[in-house]
PDB file of C-alpha atoms in Angstrom:
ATOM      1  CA  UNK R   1       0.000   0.000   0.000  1.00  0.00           C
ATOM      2  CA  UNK R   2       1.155   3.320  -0.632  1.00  0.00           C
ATOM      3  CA  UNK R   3       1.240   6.466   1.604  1.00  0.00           C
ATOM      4  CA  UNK R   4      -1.095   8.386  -1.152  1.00  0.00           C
ATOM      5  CA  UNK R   5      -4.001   5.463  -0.501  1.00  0.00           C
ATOM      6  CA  UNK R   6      -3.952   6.823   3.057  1.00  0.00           C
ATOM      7  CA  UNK R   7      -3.838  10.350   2.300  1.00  0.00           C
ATOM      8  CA  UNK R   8      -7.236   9.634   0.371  1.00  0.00           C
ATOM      9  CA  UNK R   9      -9.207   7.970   3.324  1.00  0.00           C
ATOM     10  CA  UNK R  10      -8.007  10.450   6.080  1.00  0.00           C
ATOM     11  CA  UNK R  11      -7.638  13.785   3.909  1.00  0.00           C
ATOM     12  CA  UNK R  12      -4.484  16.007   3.525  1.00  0.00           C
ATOM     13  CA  UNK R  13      -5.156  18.466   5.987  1.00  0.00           C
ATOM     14  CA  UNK R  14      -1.930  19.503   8.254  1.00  0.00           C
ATOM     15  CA  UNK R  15      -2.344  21.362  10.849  1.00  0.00           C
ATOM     16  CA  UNK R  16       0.946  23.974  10.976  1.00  0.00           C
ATOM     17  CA  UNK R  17       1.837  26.468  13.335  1.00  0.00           C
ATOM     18  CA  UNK R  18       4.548  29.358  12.683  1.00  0.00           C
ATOM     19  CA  UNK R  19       8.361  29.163  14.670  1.00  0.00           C
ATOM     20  CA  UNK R  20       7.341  32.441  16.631  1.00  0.00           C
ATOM     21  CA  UNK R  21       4.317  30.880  18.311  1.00  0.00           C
ATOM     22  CA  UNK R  22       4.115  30.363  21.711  1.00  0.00           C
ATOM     23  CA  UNK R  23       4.036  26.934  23.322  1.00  0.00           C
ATOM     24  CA  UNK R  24       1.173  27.586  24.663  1.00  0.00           C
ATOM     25  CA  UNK R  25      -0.552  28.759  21.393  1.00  0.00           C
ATOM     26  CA  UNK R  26       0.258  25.013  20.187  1.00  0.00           C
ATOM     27  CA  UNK R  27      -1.017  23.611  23.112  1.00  0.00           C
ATOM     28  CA  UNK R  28      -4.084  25.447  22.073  1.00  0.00           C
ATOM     29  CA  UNK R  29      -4.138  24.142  18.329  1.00  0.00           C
ATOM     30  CA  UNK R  30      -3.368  20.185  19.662  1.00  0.00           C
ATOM     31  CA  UNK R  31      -6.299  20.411  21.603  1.00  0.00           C
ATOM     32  CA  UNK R  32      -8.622  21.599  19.571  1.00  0.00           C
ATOM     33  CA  UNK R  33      -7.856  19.833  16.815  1.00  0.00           C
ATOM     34  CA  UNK R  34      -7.174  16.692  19.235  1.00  0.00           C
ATOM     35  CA  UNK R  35      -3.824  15.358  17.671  1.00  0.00           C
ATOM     36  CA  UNK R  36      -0.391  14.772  19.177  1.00  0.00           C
ATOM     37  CA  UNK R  37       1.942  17.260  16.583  1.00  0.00           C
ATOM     38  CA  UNK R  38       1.884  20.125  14.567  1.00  0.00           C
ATOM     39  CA  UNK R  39       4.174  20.800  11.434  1.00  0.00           C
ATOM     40  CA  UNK R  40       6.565  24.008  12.463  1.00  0.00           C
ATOM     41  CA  UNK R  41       6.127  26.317   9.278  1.00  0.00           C
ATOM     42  CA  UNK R  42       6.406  29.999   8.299  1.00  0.00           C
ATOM     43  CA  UNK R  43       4.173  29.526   4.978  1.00  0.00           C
ATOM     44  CA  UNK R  44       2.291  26.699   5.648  1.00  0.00           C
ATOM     45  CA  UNK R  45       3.946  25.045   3.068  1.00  0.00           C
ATOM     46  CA  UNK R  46       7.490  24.584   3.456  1.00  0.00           C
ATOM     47  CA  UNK R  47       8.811  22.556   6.814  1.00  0.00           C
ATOM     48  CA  UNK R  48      10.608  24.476   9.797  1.00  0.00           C
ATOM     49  CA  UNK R  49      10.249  21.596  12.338  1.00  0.00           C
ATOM     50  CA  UNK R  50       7.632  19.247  13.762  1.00  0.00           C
ATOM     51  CA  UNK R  51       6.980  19.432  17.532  1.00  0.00           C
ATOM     52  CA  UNK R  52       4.720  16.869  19.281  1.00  0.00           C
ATOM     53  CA  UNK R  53       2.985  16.664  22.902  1.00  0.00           C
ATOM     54  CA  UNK R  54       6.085  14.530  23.653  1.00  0.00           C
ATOM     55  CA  UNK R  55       8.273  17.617  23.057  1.00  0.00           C
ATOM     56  CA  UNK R  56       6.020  19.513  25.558  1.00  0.00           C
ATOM     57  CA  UNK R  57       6.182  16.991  28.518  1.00  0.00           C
ATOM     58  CA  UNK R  58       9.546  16.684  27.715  1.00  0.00           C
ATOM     59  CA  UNK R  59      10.322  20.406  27.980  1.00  0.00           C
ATOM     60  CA  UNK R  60       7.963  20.999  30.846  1.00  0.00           C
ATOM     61  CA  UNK R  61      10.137  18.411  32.598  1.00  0.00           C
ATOM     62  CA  UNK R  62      13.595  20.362  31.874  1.00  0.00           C
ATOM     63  CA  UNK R  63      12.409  24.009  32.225  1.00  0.00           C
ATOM     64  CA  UNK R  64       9.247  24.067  34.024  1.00  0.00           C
ATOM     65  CA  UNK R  65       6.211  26.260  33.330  1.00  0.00           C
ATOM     66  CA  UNK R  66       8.425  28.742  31.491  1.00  0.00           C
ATOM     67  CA  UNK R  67       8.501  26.644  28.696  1.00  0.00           C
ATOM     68  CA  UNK R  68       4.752  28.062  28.167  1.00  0.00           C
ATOM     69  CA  UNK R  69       5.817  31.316  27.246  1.00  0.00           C
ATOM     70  CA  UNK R  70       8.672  29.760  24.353  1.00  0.00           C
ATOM     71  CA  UNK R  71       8.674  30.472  21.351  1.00  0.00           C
ATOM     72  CA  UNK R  72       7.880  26.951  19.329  1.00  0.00           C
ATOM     73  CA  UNK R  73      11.161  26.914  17.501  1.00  0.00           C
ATOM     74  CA  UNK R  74      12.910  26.374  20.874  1.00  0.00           C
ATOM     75  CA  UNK R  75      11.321  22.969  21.169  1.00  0.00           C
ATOM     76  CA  UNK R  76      10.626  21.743  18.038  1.00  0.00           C
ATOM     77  CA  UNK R  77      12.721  19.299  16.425  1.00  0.00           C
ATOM     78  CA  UNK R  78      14.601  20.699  13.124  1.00  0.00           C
ATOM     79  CA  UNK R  79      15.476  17.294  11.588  1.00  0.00           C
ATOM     80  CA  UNK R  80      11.653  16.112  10.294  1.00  0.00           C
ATOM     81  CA  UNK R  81      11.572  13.150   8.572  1.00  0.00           C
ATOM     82  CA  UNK R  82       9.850  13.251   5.533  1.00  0.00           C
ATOM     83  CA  UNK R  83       7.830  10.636   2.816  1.00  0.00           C
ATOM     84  CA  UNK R  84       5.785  11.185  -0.745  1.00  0.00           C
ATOM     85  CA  UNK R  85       2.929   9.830  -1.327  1.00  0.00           C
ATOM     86  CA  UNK R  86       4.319   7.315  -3.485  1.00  0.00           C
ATOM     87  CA  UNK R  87       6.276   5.954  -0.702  1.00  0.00           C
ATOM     88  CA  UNK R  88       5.244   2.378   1.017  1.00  0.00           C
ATOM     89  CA  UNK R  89       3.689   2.318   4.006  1.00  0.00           C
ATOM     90  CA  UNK R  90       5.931  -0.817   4.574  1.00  0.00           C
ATOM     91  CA  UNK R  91       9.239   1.309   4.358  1.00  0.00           C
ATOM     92  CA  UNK R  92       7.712   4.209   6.747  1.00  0.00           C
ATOM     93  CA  UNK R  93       6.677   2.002   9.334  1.00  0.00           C
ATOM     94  CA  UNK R  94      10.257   0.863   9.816  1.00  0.00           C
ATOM     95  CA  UNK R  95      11.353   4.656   9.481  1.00  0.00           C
ATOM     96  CA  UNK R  96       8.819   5.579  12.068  1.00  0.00           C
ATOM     97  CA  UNK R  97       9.896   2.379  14.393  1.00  0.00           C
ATOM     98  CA  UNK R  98      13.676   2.309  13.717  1.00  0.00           C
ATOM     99  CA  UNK R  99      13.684   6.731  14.330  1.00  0.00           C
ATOM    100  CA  UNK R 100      11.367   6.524  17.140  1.00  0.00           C
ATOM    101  CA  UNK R 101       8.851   9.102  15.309  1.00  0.00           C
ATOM    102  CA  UNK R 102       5.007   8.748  15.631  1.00  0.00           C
ATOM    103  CA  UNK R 103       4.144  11.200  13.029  1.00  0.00           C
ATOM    104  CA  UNK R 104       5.589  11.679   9.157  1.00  0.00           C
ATOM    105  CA  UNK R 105       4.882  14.837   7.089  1.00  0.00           C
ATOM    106  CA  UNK R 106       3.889  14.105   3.474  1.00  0.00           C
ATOM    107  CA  UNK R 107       5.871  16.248   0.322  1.00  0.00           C
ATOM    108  CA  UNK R 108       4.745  16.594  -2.916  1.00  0.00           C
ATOM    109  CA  UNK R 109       7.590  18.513  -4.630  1.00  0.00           C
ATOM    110  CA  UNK R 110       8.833  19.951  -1.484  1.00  0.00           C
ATOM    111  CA  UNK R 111       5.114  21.131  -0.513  1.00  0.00           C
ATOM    112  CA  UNK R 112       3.241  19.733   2.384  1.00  0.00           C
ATOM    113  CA  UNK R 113       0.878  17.212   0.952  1.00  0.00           C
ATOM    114  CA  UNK R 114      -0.469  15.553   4.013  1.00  0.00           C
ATOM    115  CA  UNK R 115       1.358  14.034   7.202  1.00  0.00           C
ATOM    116  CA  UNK R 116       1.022  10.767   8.530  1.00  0.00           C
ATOM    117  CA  UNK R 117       0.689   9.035  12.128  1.00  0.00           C
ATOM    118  CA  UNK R 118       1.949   5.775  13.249  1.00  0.00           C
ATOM    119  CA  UNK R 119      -1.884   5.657  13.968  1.00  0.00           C
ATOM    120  CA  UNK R 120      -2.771   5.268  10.455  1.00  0.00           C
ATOM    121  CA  UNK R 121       0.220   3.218   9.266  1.00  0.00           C
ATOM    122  CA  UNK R 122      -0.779   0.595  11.590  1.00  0.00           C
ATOM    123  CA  UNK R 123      -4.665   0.844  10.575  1.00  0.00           C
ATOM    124  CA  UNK R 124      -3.709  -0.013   7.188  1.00  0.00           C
ATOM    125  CA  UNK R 125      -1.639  -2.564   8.184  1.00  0.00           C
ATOM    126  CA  UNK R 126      -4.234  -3.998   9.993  1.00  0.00           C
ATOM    127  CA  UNK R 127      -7.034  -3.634   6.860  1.00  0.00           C
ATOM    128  CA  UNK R 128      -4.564  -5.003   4.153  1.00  0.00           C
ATOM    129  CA  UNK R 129      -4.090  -8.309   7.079  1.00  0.00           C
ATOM    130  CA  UNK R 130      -7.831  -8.777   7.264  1.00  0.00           C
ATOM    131  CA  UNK R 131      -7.986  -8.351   3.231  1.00  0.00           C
ATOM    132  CA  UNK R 132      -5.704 -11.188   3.156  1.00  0.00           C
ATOM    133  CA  UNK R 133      -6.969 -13.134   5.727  1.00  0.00           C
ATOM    134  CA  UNK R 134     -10.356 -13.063   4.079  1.00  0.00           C
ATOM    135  CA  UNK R 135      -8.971 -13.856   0.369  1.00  0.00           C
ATOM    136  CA  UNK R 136      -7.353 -16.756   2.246  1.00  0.00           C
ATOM    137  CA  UNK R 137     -10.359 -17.682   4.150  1.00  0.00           C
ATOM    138  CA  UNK R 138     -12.461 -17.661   1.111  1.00  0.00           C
ATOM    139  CA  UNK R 139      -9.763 -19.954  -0.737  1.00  0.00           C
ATOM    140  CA  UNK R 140      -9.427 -22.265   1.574  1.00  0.00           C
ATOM    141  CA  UNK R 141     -13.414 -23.166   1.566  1.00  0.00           C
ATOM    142  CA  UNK R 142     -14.008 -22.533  -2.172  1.00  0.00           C
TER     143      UNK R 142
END
């Protein structure tokens, strides 16, 4: 399965927030929109960073309440890693697992296209095993 077969079920919405905002204006976009990361960008378009809840607790841990008040680009992580949509969902999932990253922003030509969780890689891991399970299934009986 391919990472664009995704994108067409869940939509390529990605929810983006600029360097300069405050942690606790993301805070306010993760919980309204009730997801775990937003892509760091000045145009919406282009990638800065990614920061997650992780990178929150994480910070809150180190600095304290403080953190609040930070700009996003303090906490965000600057290496993202990236797919297209004509990548495998195979090949991410051992990206995601062998990185340690739960969430995968999508480029078409260098554009945001999408972003992926570790979420929906394993829900389509999970449909294309009960796919196969059924073709097997109705095999085995015909």
């Amino acid at each position: 399965m391919l990472i664009r077969t995704i994108l067409r079920g869940k939509g390529t919405d990605v929810a983006t927030v600029a360097p300069d905002a405050t942690v606790t204006e993301l805070l306010a976009v993760l919980a309204e929109r009730n997801i775990g990361a937003v892509v760091v960008s000045e145009d919406g378009a282009t990638i800065t960073g990614i920061v997650s809840e992780r990178d929150v607790v994480r910070r809150l841990a180190d600095r304290g309440a403080a953190v609040l008040d930070l700009p996003v680009s303090a906490i965000m992580t600057s290496e993202v890693h990236t797919c297209t949509p004509e990548a495998n969902v195979d090949e991410l999932r051992r990206t995601m697992t062998n990185h340690r990253v739960r969430h995968v922003p999508v480029l078409r030509e260098g554009r945001l296209a999408g972003i992926v969780s570790i979420g929906d890689v394993v829900k389509s891991t999970i449909e294309e095993l009960e796919t196969e399970n059924e073709a097997l299934v109705g095999y085995i009986h015909s």
